[in-house]
Backbone as JSON, one array per atom type, in Angstrom:
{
  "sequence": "XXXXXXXXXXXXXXXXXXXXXXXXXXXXXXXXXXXXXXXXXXXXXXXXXXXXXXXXXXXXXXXXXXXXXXXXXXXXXXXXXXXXXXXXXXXXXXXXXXXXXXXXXXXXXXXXXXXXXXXXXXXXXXXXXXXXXXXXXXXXXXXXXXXXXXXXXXXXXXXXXXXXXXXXXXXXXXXXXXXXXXXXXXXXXXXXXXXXXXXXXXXXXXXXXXXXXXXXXXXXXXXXXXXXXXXXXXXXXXXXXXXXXXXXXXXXXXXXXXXXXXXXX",
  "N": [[-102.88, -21.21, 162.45], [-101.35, -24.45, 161.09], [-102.35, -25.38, 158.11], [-101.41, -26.93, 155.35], [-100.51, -29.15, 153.68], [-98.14, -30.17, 153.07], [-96.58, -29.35, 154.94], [-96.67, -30.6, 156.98], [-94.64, -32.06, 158.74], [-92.95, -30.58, 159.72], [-94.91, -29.16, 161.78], [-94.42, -29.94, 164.39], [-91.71, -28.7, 165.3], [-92.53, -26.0, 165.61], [-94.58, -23.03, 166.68], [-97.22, -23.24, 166.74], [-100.66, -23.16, 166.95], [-103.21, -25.7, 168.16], [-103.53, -28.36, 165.69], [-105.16, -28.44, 162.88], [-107.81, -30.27, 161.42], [-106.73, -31.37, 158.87], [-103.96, -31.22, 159.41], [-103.5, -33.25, 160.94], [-104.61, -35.44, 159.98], [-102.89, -35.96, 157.53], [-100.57, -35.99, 158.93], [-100.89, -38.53, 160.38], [-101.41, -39.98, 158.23], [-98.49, -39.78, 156.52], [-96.79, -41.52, 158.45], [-96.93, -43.99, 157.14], [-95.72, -46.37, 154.72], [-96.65, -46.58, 151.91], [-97.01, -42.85, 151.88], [-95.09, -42.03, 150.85], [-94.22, -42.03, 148.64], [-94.06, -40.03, 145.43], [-96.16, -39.93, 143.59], [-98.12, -41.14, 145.35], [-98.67, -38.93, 147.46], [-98.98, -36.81, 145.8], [-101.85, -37.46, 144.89], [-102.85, -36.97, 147.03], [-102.17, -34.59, 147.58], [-104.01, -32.86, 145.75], [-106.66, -33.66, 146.53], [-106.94, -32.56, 148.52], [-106.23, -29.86, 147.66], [-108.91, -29.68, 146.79], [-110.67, -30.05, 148.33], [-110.49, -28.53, 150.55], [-111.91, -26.28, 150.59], [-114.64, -26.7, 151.24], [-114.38, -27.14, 153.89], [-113.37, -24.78, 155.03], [-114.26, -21.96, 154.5], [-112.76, -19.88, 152.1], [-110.66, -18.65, 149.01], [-109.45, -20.26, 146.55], [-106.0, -20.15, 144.79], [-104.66, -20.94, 141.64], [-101.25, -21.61, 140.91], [-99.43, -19.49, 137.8], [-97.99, -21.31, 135.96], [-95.84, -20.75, 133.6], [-95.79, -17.65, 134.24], [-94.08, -15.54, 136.86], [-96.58, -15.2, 139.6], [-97.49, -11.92, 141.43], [-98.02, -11.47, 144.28], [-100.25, -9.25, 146.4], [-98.84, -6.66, 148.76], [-97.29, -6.47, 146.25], [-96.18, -4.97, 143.39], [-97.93, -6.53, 140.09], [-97.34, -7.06, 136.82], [-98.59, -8.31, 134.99], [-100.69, -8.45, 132.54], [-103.16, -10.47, 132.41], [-103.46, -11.49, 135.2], [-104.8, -9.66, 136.45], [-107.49, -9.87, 137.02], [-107.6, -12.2, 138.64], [-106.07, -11.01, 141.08], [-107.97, -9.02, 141.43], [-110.43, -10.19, 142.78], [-108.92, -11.18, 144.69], [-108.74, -9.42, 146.24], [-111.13, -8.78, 147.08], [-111.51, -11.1, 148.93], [-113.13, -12.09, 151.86], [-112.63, -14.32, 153.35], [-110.15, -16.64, 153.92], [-107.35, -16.6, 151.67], [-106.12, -19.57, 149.64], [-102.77, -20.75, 148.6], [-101.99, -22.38, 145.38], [-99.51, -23.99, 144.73], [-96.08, -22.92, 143.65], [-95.11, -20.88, 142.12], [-95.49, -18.5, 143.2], [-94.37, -14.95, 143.64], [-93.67, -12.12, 146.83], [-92.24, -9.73, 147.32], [-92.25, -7.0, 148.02], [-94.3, -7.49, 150.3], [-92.81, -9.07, 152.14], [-91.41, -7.88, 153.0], [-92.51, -5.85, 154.13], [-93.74, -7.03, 156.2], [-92.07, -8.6, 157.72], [-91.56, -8.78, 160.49], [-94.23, -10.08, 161.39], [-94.18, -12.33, 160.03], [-91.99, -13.97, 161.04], [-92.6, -14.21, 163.81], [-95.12, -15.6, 163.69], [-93.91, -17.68, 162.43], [-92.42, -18.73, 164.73], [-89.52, -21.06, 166.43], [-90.27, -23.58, 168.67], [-89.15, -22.76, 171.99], [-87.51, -24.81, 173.32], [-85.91, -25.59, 171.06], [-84.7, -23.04, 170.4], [-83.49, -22.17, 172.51], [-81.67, -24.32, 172.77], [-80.2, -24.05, 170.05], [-79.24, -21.0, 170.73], [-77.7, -21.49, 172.77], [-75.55, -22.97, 171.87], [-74.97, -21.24, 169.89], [-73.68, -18.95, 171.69], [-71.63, -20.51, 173.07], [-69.67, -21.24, 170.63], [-68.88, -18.57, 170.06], [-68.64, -15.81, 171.34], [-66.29, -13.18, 170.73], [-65.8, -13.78, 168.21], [-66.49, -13.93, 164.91], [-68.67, -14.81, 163.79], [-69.3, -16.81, 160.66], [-71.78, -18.48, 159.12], [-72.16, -21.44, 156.93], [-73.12, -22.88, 154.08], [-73.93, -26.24, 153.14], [-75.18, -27.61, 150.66], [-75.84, -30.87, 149.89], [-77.24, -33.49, 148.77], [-80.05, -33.66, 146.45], [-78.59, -31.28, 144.46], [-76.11, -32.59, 144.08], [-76.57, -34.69, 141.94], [-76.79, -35.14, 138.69], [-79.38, -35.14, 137.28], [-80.02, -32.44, 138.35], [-80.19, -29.57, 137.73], [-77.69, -30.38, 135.88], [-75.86, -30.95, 137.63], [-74.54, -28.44, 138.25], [-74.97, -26.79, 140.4], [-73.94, -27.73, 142.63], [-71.39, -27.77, 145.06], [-68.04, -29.36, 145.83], [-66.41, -30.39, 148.95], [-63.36, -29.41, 148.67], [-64.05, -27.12, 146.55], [-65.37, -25.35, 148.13], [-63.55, -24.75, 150.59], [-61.65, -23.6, 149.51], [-62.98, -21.29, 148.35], [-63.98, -20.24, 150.86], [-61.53, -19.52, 152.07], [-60.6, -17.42, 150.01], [-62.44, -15.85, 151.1], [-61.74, -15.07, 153.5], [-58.83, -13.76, 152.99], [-59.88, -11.83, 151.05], [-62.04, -9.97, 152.12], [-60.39, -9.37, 154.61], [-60.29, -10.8, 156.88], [-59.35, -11.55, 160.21], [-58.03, -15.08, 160.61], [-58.46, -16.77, 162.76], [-59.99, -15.19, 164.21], [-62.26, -16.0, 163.3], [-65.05, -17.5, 162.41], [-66.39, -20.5, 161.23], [-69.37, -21.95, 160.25], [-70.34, -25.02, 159.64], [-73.11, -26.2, 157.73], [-74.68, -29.08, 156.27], [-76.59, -31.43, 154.42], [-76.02, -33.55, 154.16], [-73.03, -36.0, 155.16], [-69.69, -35.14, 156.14], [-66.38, -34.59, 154.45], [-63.67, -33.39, 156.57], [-61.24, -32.62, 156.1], [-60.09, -31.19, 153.29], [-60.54, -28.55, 154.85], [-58.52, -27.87, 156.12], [-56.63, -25.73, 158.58], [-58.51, -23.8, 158.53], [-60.81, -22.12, 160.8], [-62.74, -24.3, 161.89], [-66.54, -25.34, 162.83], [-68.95, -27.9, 162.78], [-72.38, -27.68, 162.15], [-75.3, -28.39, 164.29], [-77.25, -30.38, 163.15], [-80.06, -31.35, 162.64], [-82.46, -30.09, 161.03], [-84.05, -27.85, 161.51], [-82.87, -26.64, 163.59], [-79.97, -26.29, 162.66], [-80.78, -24.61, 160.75], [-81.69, -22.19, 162.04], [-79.46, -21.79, 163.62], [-78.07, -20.98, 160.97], [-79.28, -18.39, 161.02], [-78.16, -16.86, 163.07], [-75.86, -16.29, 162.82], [-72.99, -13.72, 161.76], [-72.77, -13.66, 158.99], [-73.63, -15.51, 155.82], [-72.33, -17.95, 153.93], [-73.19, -19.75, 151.35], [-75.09, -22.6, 149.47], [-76.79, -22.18, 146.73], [-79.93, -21.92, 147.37], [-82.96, -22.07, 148.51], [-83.01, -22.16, 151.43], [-80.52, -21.42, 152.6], [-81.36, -18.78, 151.83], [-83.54, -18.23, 153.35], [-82.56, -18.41, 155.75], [-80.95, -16.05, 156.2], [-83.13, -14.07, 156.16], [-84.34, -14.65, 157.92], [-82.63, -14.24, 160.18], [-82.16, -11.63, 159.33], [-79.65, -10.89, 157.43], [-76.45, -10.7, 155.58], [-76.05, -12.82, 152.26], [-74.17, -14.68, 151.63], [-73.58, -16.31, 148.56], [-72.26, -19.32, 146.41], [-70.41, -19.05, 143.66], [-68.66, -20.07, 141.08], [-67.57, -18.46, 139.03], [-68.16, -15.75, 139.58], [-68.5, -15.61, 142.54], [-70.21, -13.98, 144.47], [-71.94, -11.66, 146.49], [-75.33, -12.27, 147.39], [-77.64, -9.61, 148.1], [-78.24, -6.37, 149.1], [-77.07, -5.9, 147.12], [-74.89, -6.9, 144.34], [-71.65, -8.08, 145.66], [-68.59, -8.13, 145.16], [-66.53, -11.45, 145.8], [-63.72, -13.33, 145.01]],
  "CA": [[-103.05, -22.66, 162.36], [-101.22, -24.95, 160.1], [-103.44, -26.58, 157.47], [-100.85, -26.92, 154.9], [-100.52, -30.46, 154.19], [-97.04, -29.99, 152.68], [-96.0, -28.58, 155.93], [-97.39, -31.44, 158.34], [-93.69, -32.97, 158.69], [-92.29, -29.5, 160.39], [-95.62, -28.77, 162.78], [-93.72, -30.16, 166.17], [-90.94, -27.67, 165.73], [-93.33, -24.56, 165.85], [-95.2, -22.75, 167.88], [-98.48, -23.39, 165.99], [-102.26, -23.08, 167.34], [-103.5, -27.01, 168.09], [-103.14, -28.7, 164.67], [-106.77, -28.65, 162.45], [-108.01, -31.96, 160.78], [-106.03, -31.48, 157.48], [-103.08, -31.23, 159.75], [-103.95, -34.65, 161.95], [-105.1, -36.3, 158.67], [-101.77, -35.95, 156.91], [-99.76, -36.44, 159.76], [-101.4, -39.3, 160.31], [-100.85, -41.1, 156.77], [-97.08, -39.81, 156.57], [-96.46, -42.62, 158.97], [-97.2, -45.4, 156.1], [-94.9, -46.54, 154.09], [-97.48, -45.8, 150.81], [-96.94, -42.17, 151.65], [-93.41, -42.09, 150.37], [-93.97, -42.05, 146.98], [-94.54, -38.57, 145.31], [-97.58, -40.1, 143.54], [-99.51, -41.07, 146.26], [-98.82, -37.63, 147.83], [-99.58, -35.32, 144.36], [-102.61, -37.32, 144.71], [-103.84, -36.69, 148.42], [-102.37, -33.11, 147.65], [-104.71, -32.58, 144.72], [-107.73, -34.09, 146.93], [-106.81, -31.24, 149.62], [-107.03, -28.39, 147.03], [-110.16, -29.29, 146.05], [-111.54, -30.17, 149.6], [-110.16, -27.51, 151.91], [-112.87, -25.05, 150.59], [-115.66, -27.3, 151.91], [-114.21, -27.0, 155.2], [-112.9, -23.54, 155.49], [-114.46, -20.68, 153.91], [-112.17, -19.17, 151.12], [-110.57, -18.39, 147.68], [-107.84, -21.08, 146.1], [-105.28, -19.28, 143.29], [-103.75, -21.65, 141.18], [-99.84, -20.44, 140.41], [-98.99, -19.56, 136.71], [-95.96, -22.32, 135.52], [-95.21, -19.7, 132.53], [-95.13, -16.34, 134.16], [-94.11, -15.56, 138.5], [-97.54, -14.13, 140.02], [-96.89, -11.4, 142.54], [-98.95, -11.04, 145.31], [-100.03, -8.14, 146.95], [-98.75, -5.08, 147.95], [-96.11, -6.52, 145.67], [-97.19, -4.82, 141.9], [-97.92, -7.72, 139.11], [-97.9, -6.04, 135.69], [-98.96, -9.27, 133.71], [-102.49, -7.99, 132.7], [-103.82, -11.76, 132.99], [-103.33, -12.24, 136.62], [-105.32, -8.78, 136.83], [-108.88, -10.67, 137.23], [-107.72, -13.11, 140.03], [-105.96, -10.18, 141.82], [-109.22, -8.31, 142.28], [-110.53, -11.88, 143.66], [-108.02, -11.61, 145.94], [-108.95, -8.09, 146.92], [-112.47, -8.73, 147.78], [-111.94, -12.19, 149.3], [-113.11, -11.89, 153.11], [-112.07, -15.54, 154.31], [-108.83, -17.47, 153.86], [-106.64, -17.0, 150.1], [-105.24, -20.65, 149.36], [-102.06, -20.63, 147.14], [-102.03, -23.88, 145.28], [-98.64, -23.76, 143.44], [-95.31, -22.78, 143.98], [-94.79, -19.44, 141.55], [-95.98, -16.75, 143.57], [-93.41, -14.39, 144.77], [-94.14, -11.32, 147.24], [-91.02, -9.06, 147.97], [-92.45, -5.79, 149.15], [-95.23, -7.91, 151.36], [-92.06, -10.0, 152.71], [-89.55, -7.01, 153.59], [-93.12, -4.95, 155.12], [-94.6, -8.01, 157.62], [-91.62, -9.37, 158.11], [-91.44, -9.7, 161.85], [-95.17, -10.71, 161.7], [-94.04, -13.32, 159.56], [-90.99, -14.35, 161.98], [-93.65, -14.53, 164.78], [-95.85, -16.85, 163.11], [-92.99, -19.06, 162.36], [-91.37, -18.86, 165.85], [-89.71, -22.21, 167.03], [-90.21, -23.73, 170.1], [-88.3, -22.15, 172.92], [-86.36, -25.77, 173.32], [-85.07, -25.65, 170.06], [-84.29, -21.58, 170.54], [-82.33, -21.75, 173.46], [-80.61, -24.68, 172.45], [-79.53, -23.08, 169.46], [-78.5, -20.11, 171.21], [-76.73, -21.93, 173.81], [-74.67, -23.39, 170.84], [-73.72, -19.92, 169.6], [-72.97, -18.39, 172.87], [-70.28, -21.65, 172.86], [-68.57, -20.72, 169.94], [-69.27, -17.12, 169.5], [-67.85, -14.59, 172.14], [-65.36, -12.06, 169.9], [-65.51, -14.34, 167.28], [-66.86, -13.58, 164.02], [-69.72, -16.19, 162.74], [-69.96, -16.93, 159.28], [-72.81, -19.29, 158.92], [-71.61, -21.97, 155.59], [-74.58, -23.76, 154.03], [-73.57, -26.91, 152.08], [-76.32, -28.57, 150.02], [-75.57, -31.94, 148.74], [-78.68, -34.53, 148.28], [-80.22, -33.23, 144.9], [-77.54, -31.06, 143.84], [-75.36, -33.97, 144.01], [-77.55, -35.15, 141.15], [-76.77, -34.7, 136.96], [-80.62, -34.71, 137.11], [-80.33, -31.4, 138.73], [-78.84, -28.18, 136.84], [-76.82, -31.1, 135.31], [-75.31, -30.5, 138.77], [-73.53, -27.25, 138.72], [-75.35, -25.85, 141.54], [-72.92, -28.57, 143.46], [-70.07, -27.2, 145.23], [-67.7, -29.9, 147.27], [-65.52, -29.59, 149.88], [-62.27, -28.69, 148.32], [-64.5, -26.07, 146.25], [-66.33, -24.25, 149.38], [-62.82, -24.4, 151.25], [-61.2, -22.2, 148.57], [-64.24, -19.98, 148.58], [-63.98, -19.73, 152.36], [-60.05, -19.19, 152.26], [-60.94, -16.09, 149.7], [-63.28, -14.57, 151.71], [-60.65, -14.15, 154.59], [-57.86, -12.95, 152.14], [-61.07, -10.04, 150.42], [-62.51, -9.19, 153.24], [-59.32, -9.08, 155.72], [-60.63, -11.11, 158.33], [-58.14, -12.83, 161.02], [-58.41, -16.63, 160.65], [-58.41, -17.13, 164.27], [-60.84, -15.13, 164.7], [-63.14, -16.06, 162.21], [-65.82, -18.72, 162.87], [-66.9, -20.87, 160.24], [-70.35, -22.97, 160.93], [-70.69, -25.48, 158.36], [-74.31, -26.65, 157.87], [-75.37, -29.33, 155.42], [-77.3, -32.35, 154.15], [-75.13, -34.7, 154.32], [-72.11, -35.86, 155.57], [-68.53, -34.18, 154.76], [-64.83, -34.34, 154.42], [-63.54, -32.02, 157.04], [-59.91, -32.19, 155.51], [-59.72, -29.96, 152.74], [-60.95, -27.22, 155.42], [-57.55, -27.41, 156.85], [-55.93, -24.33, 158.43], [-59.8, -22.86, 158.59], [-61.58, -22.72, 162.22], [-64.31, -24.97, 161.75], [-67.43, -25.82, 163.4], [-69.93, -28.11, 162.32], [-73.58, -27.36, 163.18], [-75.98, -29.27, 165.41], [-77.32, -31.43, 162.66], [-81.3, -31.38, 162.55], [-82.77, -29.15, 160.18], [-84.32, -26.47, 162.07], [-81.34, -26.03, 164.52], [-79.44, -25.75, 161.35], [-81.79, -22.76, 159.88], [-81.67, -21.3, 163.29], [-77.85, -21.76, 163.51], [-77.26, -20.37, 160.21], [-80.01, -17.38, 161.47], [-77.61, -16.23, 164.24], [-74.24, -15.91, 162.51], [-73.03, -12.63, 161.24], [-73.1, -13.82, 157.93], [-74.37, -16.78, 155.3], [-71.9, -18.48, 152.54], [-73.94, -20.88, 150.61], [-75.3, -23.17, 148.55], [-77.93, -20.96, 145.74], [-80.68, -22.62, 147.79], [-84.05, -21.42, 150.07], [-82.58, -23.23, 152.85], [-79.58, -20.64, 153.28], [-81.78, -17.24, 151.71], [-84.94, -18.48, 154.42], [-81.95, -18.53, 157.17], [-80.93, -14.52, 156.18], [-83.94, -13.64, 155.94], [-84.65, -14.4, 159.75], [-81.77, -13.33, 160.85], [-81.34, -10.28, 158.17], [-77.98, -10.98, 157.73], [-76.4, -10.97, 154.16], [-76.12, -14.17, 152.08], [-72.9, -14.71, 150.05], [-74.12, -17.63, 147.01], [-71.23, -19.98, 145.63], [-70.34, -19.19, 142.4], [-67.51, -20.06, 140.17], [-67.26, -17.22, 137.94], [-68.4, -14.28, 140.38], [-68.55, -15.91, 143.83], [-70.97, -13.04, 144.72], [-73.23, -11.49, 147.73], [-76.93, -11.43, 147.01], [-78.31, -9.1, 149.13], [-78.77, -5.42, 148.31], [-76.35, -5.85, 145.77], [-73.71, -7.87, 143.95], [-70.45, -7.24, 146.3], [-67.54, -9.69, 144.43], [-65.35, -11.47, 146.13], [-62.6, -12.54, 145.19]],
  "C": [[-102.46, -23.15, 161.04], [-101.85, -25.65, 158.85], [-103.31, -26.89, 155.61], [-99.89, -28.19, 154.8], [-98.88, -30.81, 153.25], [-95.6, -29.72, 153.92], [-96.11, -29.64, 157.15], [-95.86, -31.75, 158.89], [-92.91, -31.48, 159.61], [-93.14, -28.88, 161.52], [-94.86, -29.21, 163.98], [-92.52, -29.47, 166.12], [-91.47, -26.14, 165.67], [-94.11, -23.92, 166.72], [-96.82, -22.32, 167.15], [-99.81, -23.42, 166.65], [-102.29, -25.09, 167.44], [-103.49, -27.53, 166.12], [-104.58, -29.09, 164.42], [-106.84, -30.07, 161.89], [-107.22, -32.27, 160.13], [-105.03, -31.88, 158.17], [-102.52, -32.94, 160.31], [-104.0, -35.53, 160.54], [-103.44, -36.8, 158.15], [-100.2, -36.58, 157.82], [-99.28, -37.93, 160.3], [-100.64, -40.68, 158.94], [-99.52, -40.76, 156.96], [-96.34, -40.91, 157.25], [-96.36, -44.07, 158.11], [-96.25, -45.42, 154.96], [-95.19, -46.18, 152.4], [-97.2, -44.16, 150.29], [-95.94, -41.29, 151.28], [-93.48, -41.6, 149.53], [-94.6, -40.66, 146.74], [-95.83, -38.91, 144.53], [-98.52, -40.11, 144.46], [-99.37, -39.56, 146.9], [-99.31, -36.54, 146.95], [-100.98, -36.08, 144.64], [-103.78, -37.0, 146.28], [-103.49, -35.22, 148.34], [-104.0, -32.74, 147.06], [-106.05, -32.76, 145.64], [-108.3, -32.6, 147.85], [-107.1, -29.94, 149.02], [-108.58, -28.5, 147.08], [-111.27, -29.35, 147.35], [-111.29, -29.43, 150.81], [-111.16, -26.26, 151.68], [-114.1, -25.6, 151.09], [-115.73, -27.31, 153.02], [-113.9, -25.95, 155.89], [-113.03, -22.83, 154.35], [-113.06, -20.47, 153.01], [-111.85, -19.41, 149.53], [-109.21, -19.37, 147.52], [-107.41, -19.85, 144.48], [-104.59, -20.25, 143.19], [-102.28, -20.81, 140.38], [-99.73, -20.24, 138.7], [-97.61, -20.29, 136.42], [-96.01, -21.12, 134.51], [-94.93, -18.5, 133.25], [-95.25, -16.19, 136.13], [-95.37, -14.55, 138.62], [-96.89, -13.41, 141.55], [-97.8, -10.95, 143.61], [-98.85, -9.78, 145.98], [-99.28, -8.13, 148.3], [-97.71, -5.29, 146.98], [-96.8, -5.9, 144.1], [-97.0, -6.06, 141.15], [-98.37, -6.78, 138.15], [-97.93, -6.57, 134.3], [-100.48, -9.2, 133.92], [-103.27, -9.22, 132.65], [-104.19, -12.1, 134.04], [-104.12, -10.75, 137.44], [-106.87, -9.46, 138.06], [-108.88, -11.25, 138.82], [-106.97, -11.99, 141.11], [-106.64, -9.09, 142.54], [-109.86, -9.33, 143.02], [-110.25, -11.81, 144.89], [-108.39, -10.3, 147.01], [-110.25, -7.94, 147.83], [-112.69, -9.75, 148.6], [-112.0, -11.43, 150.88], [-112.65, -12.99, 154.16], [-110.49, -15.55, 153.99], [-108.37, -17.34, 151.93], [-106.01, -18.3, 150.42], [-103.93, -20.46, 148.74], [-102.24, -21.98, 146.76], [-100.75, -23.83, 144.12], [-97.08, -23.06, 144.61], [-94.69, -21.28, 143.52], [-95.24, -18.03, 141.84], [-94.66, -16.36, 144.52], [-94.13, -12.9, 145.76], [-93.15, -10.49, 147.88], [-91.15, -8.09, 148.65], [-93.27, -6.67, 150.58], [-93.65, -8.5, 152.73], [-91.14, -8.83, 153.79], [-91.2, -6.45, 154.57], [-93.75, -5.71, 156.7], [-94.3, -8.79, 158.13], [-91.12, -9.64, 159.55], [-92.91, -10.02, 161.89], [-95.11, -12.06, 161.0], [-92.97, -14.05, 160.7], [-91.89, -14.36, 163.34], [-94.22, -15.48, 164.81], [-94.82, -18.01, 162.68], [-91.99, -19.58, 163.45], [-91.18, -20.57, 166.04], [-90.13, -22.22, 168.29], [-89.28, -23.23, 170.53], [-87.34, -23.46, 173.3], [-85.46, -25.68, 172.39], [-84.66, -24.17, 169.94], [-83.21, -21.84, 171.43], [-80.98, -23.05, 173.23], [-79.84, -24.64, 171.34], [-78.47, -21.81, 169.35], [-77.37, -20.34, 172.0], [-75.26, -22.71, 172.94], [-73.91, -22.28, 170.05], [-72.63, -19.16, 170.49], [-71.28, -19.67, 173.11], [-69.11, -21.29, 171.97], [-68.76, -19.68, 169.79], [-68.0, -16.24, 170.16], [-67.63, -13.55, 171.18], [-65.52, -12.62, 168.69], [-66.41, -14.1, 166.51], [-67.45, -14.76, 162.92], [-69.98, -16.24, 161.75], [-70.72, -18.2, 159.07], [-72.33, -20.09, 157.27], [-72.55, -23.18, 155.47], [-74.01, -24.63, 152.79], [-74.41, -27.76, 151.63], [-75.97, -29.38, 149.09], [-77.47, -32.6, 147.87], [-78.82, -34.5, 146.92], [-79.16, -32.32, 144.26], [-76.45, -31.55, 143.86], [-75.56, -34.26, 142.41], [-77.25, -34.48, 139.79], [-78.28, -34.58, 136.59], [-80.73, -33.22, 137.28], [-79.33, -30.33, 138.74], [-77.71, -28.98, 136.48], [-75.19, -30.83, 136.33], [-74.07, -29.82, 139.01], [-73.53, -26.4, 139.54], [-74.32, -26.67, 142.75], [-71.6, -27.97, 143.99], [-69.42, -28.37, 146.3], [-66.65, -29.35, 147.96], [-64.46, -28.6, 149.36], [-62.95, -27.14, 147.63], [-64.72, -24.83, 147.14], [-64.24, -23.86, 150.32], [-61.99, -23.19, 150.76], [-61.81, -21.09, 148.65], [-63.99, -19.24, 150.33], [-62.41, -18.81, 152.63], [-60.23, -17.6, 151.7], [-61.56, -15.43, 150.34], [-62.75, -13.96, 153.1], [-59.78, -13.43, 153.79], [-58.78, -11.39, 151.59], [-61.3, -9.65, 151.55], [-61.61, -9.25, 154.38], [-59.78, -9.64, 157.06], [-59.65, -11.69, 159.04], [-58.9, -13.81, 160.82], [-58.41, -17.33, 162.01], [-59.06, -16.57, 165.05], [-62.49, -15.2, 164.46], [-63.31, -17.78, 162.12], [-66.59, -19.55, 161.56], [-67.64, -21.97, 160.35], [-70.7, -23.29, 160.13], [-71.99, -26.29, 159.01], [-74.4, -27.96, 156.81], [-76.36, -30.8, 155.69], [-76.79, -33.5, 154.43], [-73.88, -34.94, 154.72], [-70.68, -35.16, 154.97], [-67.14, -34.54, 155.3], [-64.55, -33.24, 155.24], [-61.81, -31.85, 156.83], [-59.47, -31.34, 154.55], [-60.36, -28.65, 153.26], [-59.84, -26.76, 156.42], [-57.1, -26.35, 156.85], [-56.83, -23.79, 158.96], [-60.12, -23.31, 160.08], [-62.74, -22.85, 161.57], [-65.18, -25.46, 162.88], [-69.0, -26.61, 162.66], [-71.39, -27.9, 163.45], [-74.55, -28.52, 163.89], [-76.13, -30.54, 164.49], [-78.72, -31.51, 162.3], [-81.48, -29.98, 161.81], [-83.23, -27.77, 160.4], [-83.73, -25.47, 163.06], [-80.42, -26.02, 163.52], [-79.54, -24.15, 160.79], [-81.53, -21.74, 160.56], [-80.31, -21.24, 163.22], [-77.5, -20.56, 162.22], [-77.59, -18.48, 160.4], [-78.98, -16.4, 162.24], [-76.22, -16.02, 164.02], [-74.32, -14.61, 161.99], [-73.39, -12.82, 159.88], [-73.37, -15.41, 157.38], [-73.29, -16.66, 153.93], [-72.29, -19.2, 152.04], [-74.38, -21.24, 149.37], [-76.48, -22.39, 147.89], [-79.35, -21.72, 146.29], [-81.63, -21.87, 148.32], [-83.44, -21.58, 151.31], [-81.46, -21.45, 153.2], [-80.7, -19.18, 152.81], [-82.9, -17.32, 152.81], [-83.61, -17.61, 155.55], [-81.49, -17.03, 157.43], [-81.47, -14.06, 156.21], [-84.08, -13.13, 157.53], [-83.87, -13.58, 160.04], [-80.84, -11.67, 160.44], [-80.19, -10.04, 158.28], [-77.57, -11.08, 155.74], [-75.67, -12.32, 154.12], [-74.87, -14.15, 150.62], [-73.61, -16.14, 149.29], [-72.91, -17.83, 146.39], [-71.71, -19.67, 144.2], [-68.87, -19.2, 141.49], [-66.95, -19.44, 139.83], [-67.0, -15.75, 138.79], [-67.73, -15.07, 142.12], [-69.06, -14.44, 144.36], [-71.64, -12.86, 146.1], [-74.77, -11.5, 146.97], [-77.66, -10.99, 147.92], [-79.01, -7.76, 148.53], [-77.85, -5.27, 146.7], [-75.61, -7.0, 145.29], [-72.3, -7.39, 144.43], [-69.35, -8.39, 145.82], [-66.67, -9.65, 145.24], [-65.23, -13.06, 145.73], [-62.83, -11.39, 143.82]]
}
């Protein structure tokens, strides 16, 4: 059950248990024009930490901003976060997280199709996903290309060098046929992003843009052989599913991050 009031806005593409109060509640307000603003939301979050233990048995962990906590079986070997990790050991209901800095890498790689279970989409948005690969796919060789404008657009954000535009990514793409020897004709390139795009400096390249909605996106980028993208969740979530490796734009390197750093060019 969802009851993750951060999450209310993605419950109708899942395959979720009926949706609990918190879920209804939130869902609910999101409709009002009030609930726009990131104030009024930090403050109906904040209400939710403190009132989801009144309603459902368990333990909240607030995240450390100074140092990443690691949840179990992952080891944490900041002797501070010892205390609340026995906490966590004895709790018998529901752990909360309340925070964003917890990572869990062994837990992730060991339960990860019970995690991919619990996040299944609907079977509408599956098959018409699939039915969109099977289209362009056949022989052809899917590289999934994740372009994130919106905030990395933005001199607010990494004084926006996480930004890559078209002409950038097309170069990148062009190299990664020339390194890795792929034919260009037979080599599928499914651009994903945020916003709209120039599809002229991708001349020469076979392009396909993807559906367009965010979770036929994820899923899209899920089902290609591989992931070129923006240094984002959005494209490492979409490898994850589909354990596929995730090339990350970069200037300097233009790198894989997967089990390793594989450079190309």
């Amino acid at each position: 059950m969802c009851i993750n009031p951060s999450f209310y806005a993605y419950n109708k593409h899942f395959n979720f248990s009926a949706p609990g109060f918190f879920s209804k509640l939130f869902s609910s307000l999101s409709k009002f024009k009030f609930y726009k603003s990131h104030a009024t939301f930090y403050i109906l979050y904040r209400f939710f930490t403190h009132a989801i233990t009144f309603f459902q048995n368990g333990l909240i962990v607030k995240d450390d901003p100074k140092n990443i906590f690691f949840l179990p079986p992952s080891p944490d070997k900041n002797r501070n976060h010892n205390h609340i990790l026995k906490q966590i050991e004895l709790e018998k209901n529901r752990v909360y997280l309340d925070g964003w800095a917890f990572r869990n890498p062994v837990g992730l790689k060991k339960y990860r199709k019970q995690l991919i279970k619990a996040f299944q989409p609907k079977e509408a948005i599956v098959k018409k996903t699939e039915n969109f690969i099977k289209q362009i796919g056949g022989k052809n060789n899917l590289i999934g290309v994740h372009i994130r404008q919106g905030d990395y657009k933005s001199k607010d954000f990494m004084n926006g060098t996480w930004y890559f535009n078209e002409e950038e990514v097309a170069n990148i793409l062009r190299a990664y046929l020339e390194k890795r020897h792929k034919d260009p004709k037979k080599t599928v390139f499914v651009i994903c992003s945020d916003g709209p795009l120039s599809l002229h400096p991708f001349k020469g390249l076979n392009i396909k843009l993807g559906i367009g909605s965010m979770i036929e996106d994820l899923l899209t980028l899920s089902m290609c052989n591989e992931i070129i993208g923006s240094n984002s969740t959005f494209g490492s979530l979409a490898a994850y599913l589909g354990n596929i490796p995730f090339f990350v734009f970069d200037r300097q390197k233009k790198y894989i991050r997967g089990e390793g750093d594989h450079l190309f060019p």
